[in-house]
PDB file of N, CA and C in Angstrom:
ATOM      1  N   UNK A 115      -1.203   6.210 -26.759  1.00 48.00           N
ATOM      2  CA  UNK A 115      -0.268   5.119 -26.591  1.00 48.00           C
ATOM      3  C   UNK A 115      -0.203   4.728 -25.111  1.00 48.00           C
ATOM      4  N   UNK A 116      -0.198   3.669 -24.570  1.00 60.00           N
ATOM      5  CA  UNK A 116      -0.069   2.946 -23.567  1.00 60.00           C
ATOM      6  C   UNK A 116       1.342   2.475 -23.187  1.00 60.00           C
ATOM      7  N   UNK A 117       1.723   3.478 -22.525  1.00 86.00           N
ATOM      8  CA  UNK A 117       3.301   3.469 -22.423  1.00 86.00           C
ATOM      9  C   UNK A 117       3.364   2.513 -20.851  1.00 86.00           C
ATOM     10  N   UNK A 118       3.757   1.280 -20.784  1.00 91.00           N
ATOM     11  CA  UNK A 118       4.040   0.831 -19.573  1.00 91.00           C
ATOM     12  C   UNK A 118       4.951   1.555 -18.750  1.00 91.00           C
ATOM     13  N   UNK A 119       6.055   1.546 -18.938  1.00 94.00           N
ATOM     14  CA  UNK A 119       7.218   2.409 -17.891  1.00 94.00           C
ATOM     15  C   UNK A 119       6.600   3.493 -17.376  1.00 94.00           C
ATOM     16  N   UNK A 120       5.903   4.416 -18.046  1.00 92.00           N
ATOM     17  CA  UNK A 120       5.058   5.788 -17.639  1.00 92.00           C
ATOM     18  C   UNK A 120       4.025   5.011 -16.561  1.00 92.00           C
ATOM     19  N   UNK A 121       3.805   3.831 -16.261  1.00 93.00           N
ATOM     20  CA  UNK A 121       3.106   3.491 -15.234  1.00 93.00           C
ATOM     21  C   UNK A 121       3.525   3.070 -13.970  1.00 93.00           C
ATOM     22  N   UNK A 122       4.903   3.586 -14.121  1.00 95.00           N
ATOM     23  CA  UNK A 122       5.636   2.968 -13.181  1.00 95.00           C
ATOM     24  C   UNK A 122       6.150   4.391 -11.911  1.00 95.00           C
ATOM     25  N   UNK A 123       5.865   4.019 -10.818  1.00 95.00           N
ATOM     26  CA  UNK A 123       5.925   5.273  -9.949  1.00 95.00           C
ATOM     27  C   UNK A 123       7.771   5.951 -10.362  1.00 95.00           C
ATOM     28  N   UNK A 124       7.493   7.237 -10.126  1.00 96.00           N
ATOM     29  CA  UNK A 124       8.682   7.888 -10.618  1.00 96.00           C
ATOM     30  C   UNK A 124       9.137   8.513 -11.859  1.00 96.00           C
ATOM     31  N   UNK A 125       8.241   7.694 -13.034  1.00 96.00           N
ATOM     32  CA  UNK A 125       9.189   7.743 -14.573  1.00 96.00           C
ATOM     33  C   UNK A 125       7.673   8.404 -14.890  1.00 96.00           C
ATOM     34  N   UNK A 126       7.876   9.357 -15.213  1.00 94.00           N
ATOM     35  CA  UNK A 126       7.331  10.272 -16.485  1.00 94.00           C
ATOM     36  C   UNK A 126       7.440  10.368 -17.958  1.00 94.00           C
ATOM     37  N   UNK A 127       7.152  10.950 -18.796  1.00 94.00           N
ATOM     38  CA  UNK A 127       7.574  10.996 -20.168  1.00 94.00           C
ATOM     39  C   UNK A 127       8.807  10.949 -20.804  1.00 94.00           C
ATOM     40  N   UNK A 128       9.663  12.436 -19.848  1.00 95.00           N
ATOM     41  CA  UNK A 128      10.593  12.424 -20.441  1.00 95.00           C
ATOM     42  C   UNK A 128      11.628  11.079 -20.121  1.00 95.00           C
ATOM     43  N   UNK A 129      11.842  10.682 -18.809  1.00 96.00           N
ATOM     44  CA  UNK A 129      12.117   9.748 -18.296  1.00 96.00           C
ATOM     45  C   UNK A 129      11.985   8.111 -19.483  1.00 96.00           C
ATOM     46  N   UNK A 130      10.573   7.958 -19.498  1.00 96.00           N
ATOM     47  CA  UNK A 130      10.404   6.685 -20.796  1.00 96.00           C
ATOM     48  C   UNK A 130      10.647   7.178 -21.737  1.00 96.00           C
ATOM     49  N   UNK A 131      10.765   8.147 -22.841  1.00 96.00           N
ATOM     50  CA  UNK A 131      11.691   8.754 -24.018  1.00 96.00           C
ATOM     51  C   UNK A 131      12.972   8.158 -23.734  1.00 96.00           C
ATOM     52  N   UNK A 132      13.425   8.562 -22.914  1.00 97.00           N
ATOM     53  CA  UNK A 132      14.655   7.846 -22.677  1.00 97.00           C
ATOM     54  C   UNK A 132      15.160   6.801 -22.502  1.00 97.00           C
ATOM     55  N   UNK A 133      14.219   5.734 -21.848  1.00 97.00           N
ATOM     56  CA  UNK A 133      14.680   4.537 -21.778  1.00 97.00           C
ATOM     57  C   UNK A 133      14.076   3.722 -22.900  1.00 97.00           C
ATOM     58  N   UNK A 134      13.123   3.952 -23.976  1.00 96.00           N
ATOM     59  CA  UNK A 134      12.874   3.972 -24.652  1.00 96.00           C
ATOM     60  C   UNK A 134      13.910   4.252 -26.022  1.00 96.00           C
ATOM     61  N   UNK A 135      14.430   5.136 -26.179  1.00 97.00           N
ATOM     62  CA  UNK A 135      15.481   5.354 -26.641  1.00 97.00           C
ATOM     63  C   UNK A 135      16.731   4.779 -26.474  1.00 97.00           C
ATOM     64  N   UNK A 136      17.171   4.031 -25.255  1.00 97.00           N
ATOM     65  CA  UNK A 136      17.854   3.066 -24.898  1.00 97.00           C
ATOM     66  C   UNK A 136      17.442   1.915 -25.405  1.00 97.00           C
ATOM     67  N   UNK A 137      16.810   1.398 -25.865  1.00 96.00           N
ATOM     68  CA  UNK A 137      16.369  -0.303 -25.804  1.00 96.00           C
ATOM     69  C   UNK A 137      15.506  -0.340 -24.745  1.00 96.00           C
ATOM     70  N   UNK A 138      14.586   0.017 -23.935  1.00 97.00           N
ATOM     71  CA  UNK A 138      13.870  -0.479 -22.577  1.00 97.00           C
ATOM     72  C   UNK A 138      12.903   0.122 -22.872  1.00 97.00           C
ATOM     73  N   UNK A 139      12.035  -0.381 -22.521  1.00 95.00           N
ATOM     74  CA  UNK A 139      10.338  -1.087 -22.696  1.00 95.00           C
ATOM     75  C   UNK A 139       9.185  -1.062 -22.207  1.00 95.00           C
ATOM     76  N   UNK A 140      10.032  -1.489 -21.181  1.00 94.00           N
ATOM     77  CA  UNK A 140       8.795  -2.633 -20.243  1.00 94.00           C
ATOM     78  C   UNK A 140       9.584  -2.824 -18.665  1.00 94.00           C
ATOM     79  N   UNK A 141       8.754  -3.081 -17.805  1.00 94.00           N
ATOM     80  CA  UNK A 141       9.432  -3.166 -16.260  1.00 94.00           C
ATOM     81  C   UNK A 141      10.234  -4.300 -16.388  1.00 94.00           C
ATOM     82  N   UNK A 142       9.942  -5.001 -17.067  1.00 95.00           N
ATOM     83  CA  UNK A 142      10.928  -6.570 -17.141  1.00 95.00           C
ATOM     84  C   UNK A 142      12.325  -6.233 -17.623  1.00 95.00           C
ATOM     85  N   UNK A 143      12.148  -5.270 -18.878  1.00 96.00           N
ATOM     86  CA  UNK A 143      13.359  -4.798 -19.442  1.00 96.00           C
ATOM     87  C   UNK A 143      14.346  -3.861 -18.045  1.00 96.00           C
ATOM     88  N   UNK A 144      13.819  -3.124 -17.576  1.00 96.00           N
ATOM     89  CA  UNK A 144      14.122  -2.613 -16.389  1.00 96.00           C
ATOM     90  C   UNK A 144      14.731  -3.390 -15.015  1.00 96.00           C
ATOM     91  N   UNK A 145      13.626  -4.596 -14.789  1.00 96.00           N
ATOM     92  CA  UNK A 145      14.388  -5.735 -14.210  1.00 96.00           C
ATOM     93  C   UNK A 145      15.373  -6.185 -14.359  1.00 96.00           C
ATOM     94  N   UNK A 146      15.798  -6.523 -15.720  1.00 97.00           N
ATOM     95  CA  UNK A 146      16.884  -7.349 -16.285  1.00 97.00           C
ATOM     96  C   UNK A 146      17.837  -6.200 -15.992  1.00 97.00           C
ATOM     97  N   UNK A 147      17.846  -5.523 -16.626  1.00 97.00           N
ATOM     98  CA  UNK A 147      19.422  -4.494 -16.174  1.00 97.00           C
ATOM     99  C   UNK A 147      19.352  -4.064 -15.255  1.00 97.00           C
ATOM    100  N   UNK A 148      18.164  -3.751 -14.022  1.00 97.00           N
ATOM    101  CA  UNK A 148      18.168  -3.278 -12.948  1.00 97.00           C
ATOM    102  C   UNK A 148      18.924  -1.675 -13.022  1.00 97.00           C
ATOM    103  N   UNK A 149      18.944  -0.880 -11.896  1.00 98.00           N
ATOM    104  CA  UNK A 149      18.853   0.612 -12.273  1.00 98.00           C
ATOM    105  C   UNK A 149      20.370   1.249 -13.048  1.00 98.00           C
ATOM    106  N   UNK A 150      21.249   0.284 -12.113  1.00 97.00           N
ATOM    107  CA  UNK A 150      22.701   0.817 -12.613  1.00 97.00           C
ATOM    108  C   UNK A 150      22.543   0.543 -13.930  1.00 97.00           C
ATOM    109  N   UNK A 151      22.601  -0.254 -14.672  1.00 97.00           N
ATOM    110  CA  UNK A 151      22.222  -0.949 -16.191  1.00 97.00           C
ATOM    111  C   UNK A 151      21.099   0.183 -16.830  1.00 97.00           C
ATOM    112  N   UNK A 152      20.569   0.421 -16.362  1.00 98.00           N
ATOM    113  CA  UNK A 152      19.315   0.893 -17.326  1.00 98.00           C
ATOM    114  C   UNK A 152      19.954   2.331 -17.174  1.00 98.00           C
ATOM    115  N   UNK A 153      20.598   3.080 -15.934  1.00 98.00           N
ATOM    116  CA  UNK A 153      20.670   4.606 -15.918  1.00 98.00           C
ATOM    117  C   UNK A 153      21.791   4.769 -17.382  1.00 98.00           C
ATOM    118  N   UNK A 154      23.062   3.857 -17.136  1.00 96.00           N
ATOM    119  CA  UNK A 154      24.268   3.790 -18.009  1.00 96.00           C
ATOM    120  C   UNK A 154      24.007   3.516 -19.945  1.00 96.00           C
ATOM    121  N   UNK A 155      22.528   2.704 -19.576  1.00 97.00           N
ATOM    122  CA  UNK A 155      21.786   2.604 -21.242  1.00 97.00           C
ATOM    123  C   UNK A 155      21.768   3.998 -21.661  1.00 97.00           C
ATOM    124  N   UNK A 156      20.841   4.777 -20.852  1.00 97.00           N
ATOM    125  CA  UNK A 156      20.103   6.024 -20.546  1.00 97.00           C
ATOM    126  C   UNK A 156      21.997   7.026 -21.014  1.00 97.00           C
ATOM    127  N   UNK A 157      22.546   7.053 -20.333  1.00 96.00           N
ATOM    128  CA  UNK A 157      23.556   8.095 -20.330  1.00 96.00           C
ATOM    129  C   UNK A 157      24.548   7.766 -21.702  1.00 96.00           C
ATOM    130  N   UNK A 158      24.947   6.614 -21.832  1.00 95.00           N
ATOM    131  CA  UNK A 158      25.343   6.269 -23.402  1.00 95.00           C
ATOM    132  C   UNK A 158      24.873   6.647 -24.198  1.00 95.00           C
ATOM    133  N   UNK A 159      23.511   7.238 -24.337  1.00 95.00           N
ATOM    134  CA  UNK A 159      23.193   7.380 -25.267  1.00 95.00           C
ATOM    135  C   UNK A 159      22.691   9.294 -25.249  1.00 95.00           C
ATOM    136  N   UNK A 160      23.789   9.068 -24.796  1.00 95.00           N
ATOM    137  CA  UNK A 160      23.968  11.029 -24.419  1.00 95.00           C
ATOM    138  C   UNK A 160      23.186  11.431 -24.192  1.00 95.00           C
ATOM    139  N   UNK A 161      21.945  11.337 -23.209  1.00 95.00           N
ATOM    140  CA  UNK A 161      21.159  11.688 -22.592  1.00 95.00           C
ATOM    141  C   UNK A 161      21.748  12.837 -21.885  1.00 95.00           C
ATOM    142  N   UNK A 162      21.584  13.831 -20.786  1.00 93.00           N
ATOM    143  CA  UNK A 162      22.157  14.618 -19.890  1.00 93.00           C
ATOM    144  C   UNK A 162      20.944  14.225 -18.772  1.00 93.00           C
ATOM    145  N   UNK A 163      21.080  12.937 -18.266  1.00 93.00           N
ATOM    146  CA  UNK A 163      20.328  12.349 -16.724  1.00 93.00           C
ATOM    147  C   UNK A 163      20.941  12.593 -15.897  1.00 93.00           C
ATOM    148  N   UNK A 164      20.388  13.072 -14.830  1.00 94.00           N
ATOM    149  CA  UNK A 164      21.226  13.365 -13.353  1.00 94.00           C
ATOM    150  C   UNK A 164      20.837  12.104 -12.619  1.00 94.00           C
ATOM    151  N   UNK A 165      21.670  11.782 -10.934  1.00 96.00           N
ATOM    152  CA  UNK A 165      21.579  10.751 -10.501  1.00 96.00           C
ATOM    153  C   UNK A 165      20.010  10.560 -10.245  1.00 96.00           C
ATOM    154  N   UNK A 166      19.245  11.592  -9.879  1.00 96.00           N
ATOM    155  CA  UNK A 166      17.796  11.343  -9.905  1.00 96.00           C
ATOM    156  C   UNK A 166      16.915  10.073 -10.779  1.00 96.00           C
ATOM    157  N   UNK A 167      17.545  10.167 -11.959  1.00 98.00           N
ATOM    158  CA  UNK A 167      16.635   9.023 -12.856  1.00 98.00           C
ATOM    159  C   UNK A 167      17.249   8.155 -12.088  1.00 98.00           C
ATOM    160  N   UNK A 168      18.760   7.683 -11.474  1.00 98.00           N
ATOM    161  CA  UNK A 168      19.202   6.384 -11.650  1.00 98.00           C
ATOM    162  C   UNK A 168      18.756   5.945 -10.139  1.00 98.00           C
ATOM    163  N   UNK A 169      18.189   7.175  -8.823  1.00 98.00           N
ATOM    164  CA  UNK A 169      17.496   7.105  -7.968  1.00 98.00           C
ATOM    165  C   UNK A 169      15.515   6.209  -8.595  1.00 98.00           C
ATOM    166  N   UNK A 170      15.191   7.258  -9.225  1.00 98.00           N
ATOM    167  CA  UNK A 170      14.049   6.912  -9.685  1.00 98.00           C
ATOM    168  C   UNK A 170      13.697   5.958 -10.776  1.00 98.00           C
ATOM    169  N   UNK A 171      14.393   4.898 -11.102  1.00 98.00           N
ATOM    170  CA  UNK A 171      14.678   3.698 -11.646  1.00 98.00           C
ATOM    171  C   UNK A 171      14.435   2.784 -10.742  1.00 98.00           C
ATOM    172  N   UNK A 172      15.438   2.791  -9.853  1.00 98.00           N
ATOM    173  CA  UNK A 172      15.750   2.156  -8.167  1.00 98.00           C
ATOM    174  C   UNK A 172      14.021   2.042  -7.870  1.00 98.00           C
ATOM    175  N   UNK A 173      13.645   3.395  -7.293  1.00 98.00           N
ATOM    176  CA  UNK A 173      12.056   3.511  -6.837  1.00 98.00           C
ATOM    177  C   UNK A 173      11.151   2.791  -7.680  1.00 98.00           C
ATOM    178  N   UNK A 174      11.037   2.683  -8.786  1.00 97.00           N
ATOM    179  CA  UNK A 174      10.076   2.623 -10.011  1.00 97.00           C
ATOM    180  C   UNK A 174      10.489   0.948  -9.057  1.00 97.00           C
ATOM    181  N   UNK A 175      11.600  -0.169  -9.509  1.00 96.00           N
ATOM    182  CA  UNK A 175      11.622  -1.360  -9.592  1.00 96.00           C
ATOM    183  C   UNK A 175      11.107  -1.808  -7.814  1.00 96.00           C
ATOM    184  N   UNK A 176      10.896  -0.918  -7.519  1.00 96.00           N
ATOM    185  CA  UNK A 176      10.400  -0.981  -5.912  1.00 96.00           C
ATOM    186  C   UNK A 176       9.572  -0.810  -5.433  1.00 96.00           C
ATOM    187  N   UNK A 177       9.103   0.442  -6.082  1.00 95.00           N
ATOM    188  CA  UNK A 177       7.503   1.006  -6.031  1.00 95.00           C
ATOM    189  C   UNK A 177       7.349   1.340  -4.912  1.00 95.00           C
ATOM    190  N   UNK A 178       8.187   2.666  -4.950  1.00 97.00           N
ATOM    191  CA  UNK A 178       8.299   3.829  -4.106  1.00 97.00           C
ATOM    192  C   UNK A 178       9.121   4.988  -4.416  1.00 97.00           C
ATOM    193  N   UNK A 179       8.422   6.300  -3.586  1.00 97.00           N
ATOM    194  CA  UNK A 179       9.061   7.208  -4.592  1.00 97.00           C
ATOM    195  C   UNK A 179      10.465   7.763  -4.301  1.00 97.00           C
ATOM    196  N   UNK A 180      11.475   7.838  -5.355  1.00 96.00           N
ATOM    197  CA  UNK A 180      12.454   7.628  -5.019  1.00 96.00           C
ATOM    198  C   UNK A 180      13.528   8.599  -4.197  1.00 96.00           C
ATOM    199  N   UNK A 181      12.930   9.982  -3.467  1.00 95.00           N
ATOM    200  CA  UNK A 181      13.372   9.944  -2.089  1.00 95.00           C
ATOM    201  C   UNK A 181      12.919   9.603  -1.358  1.00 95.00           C
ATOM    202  N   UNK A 182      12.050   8.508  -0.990  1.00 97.00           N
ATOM    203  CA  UNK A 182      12.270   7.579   0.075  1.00 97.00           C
ATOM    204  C   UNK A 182      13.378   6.243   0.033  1.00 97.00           C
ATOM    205  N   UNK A 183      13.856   6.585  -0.534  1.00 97.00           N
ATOM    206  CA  UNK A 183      14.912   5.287  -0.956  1.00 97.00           C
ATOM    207  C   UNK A 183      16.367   6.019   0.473  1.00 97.00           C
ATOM    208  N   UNK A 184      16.470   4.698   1.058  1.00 97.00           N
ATOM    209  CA  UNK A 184      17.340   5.022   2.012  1.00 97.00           C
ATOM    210  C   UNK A 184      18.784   5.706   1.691  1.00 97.00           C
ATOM    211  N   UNK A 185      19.356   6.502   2.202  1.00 97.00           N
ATOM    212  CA  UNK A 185      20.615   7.188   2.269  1.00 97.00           C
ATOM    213  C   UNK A 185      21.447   5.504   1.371  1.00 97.00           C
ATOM    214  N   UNK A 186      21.685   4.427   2.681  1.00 97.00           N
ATOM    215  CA  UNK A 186      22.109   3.723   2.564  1.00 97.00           C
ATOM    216  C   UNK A 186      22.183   3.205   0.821  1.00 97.00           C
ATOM    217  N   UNK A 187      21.198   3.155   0.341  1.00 97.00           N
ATOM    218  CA  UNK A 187      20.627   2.352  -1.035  1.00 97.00           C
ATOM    219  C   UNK A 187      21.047   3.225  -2.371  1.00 97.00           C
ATOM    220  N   UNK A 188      21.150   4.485  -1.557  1.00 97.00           N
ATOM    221  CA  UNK A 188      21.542   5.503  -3.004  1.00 97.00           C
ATOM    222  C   UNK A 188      23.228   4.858  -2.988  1.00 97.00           C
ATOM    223  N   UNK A 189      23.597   5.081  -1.610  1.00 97.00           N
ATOM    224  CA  UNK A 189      25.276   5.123  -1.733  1.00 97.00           C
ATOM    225  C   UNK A 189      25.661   3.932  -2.268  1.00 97.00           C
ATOM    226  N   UNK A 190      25.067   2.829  -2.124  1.00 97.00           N
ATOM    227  CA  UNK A 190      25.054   1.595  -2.501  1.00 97.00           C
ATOM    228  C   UNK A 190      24.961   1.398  -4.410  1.00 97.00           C
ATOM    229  N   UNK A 191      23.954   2.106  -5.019  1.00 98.00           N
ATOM    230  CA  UNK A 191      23.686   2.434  -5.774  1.00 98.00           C
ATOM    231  C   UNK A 191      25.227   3.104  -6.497  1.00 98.00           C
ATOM    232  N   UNK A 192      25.467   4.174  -6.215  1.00 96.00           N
ATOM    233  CA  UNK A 192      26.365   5.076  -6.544  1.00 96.00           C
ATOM    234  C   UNK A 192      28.081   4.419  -6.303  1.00 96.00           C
ATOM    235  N   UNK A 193      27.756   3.724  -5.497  1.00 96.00           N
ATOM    236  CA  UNK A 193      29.418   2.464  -5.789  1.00 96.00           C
ATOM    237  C   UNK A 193      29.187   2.046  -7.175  1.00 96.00           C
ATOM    238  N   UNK A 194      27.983   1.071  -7.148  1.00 96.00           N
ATOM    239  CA  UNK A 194      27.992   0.220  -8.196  1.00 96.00           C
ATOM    240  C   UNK A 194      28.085   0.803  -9.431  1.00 96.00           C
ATOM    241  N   UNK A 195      27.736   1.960  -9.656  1.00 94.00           N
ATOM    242  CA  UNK A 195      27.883   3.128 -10.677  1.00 94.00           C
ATOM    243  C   UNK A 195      29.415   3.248 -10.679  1.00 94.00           C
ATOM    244  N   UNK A 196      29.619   3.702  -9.795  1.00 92.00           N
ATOM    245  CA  UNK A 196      31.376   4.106  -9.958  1.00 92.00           C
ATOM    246  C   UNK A 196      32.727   2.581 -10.527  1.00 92.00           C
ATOM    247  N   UNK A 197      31.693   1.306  -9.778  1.00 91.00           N
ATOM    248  CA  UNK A 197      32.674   0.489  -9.897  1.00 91.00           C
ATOM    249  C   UNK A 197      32.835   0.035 -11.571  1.00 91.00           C
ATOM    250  N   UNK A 198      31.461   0.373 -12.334  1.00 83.00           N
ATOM    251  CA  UNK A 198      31.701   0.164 -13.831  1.00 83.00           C
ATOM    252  C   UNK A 198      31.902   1.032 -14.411  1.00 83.00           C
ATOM    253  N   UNK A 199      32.304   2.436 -13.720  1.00 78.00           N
ATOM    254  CA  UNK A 199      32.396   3.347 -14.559  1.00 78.00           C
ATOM    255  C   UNK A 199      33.501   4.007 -13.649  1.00 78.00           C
ATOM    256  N   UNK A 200      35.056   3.665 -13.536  1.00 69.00           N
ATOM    257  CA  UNK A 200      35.898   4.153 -12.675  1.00 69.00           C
ATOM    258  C   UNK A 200      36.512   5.508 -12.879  1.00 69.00           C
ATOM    259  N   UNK A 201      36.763   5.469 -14.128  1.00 63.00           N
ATOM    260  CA  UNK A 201      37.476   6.741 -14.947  1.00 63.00           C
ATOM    261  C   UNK A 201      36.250   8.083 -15.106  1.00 63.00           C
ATOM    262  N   UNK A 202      35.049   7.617 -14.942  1.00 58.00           N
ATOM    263  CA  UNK A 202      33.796   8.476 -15.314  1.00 58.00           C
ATOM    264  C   UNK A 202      34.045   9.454 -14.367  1.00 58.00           C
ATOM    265  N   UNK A 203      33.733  10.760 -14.510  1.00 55.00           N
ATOM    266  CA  UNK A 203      33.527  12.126 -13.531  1.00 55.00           C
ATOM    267  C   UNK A 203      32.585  11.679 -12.838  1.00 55.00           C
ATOM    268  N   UNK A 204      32.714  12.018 -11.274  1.00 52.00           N
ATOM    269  CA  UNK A 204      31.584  11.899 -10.684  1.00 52.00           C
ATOM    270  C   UNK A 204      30.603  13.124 -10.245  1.00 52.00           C
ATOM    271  N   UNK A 205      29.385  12.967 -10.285  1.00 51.00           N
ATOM    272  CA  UNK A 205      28.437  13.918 -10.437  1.00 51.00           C
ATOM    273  C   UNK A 205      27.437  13.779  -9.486  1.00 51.00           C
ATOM    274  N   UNK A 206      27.158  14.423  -8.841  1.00 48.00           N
ATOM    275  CA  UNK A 206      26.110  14.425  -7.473  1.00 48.00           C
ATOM    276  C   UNK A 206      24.577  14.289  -8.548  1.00 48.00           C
TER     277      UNK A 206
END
């Protein structure tokens, strides 16, 4: 099988199982919800993802690997997480 997302720097198998299992596809599908969107698909659906995928989502739509993603971009990242998800535990 010719799994697109698995071609995408960062996302591995288990990684596309999962977004796969979410509704997501394809990098476009990934585009459209962009990482906060796609990690929260991913965790709804009781996944147990750590912030890493929602780092390596970020990387994948960037194409780079995702600790090189600036301090700045995670924290940035991790608002936007918190701001739709206020009541949610937060988890390193």
């Amino acid at each position: 099988m010719n799994d697109e997302l698995q071609h995408l720097k960062n996302l591995g198998k288990t990684s596309a199982q999962w977004l796969h299992a979410a509704g997501i596809h394809s990098a476009s599908d990934l585009r459209r919800l962009g990482a906060v969107g796609a990690y929260q698909a991913v965790k709804t659906r009781g996944f147990r993802a750590s912030k890493v995928l929602l780092y390596a989502i970020e990387g994948a739509l960037l194409d780079m690997h995702w600790n090189d993603l600036p301090l700045e971009r995670k924290e940035a990242l991790n608002q936007q997480l918190d701001a739709k998800n206020p009541t949610q535990k937060k988890t390193k």
